[in-house]
Coordinates of C-alpha atoms in Angstrom, one line a residue:
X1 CA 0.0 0.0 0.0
X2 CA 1.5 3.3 -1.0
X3 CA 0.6 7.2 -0.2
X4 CA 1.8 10.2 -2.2
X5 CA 2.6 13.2 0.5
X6 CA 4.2 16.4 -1.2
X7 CA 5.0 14.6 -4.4
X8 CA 6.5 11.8 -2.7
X9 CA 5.5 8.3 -2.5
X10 CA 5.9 6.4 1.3
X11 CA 5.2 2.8 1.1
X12 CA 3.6 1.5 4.2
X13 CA 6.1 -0.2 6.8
X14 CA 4.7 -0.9 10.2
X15 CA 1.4 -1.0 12.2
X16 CA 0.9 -0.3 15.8
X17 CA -2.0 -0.3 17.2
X18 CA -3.8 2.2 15.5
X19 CA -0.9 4.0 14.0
X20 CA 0.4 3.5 10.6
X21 CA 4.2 4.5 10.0
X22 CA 5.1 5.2 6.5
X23 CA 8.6 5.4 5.3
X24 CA 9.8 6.8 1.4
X25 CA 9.4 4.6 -1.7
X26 CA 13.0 5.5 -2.1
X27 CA 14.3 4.3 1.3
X28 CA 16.6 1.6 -0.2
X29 CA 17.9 3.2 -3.2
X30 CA 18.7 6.6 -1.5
X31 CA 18.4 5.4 1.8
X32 CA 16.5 7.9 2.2
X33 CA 15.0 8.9 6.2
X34 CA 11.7 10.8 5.4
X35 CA 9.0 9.2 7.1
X36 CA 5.0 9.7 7.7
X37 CA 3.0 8.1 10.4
X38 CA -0.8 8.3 10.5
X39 CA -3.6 7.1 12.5
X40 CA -6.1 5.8 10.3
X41 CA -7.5 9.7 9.0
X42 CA -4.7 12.4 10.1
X43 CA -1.0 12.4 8.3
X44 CA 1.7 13.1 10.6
X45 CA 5.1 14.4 9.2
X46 CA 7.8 12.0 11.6
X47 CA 10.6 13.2 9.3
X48 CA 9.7 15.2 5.9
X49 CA 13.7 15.7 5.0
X50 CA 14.2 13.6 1.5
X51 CA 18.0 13.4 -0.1
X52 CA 16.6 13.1 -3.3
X53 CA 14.1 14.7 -6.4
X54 CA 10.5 13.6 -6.6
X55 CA 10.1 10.6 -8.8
X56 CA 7.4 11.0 -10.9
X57 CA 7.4 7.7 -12.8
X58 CA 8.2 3.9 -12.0
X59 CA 11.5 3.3 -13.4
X60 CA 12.6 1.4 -16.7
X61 CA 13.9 -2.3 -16.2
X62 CA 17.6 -2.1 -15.3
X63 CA 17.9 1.6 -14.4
X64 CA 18.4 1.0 -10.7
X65 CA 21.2 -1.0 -10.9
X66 CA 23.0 2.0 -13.3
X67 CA 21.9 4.6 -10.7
X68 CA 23.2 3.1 -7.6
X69 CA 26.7 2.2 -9.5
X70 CA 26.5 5.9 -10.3
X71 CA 26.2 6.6 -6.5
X72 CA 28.8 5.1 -5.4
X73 CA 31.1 6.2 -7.8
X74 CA 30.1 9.8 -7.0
X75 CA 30.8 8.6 -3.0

């Protein structure tokens, strides 16, 4: 399950209780720290910092694998 916040998509990581905590669609490939938590009808912003540029379309077959041998080279 997936939310779009600011552009952003956060996929849905844990449950407790009646919270939901959200964390970025791009937490593995940028490791990326922005998270959202909500309780079932109220966002709340945990951590709304992102290291990265809004990704407005699912990536091509293969381009992940360039892009993360591009980061670390650049590292």
């Amino acid at each position: 399950m997936q939310v779009r916040h600011g552009g952003h998509l956060f996929n849905k990581h844990v449950v407790r209780g009646t919270m939901v905590y959200w964390r970025c669609s791009q937490h593995q490939v940028f490791k990326c720290k922005a998270r959202l938590k909500s309780d079932g009808s109220d966002f709340f912003i945990f951590n709304d910092t992102h290291c990265h540029e809004v990704v407005p379309a699912p990536r091509s077959y293969g381009s992940l694998k360039r892009l993360k041998q591009k980061l670390a080279q650049s590292v």
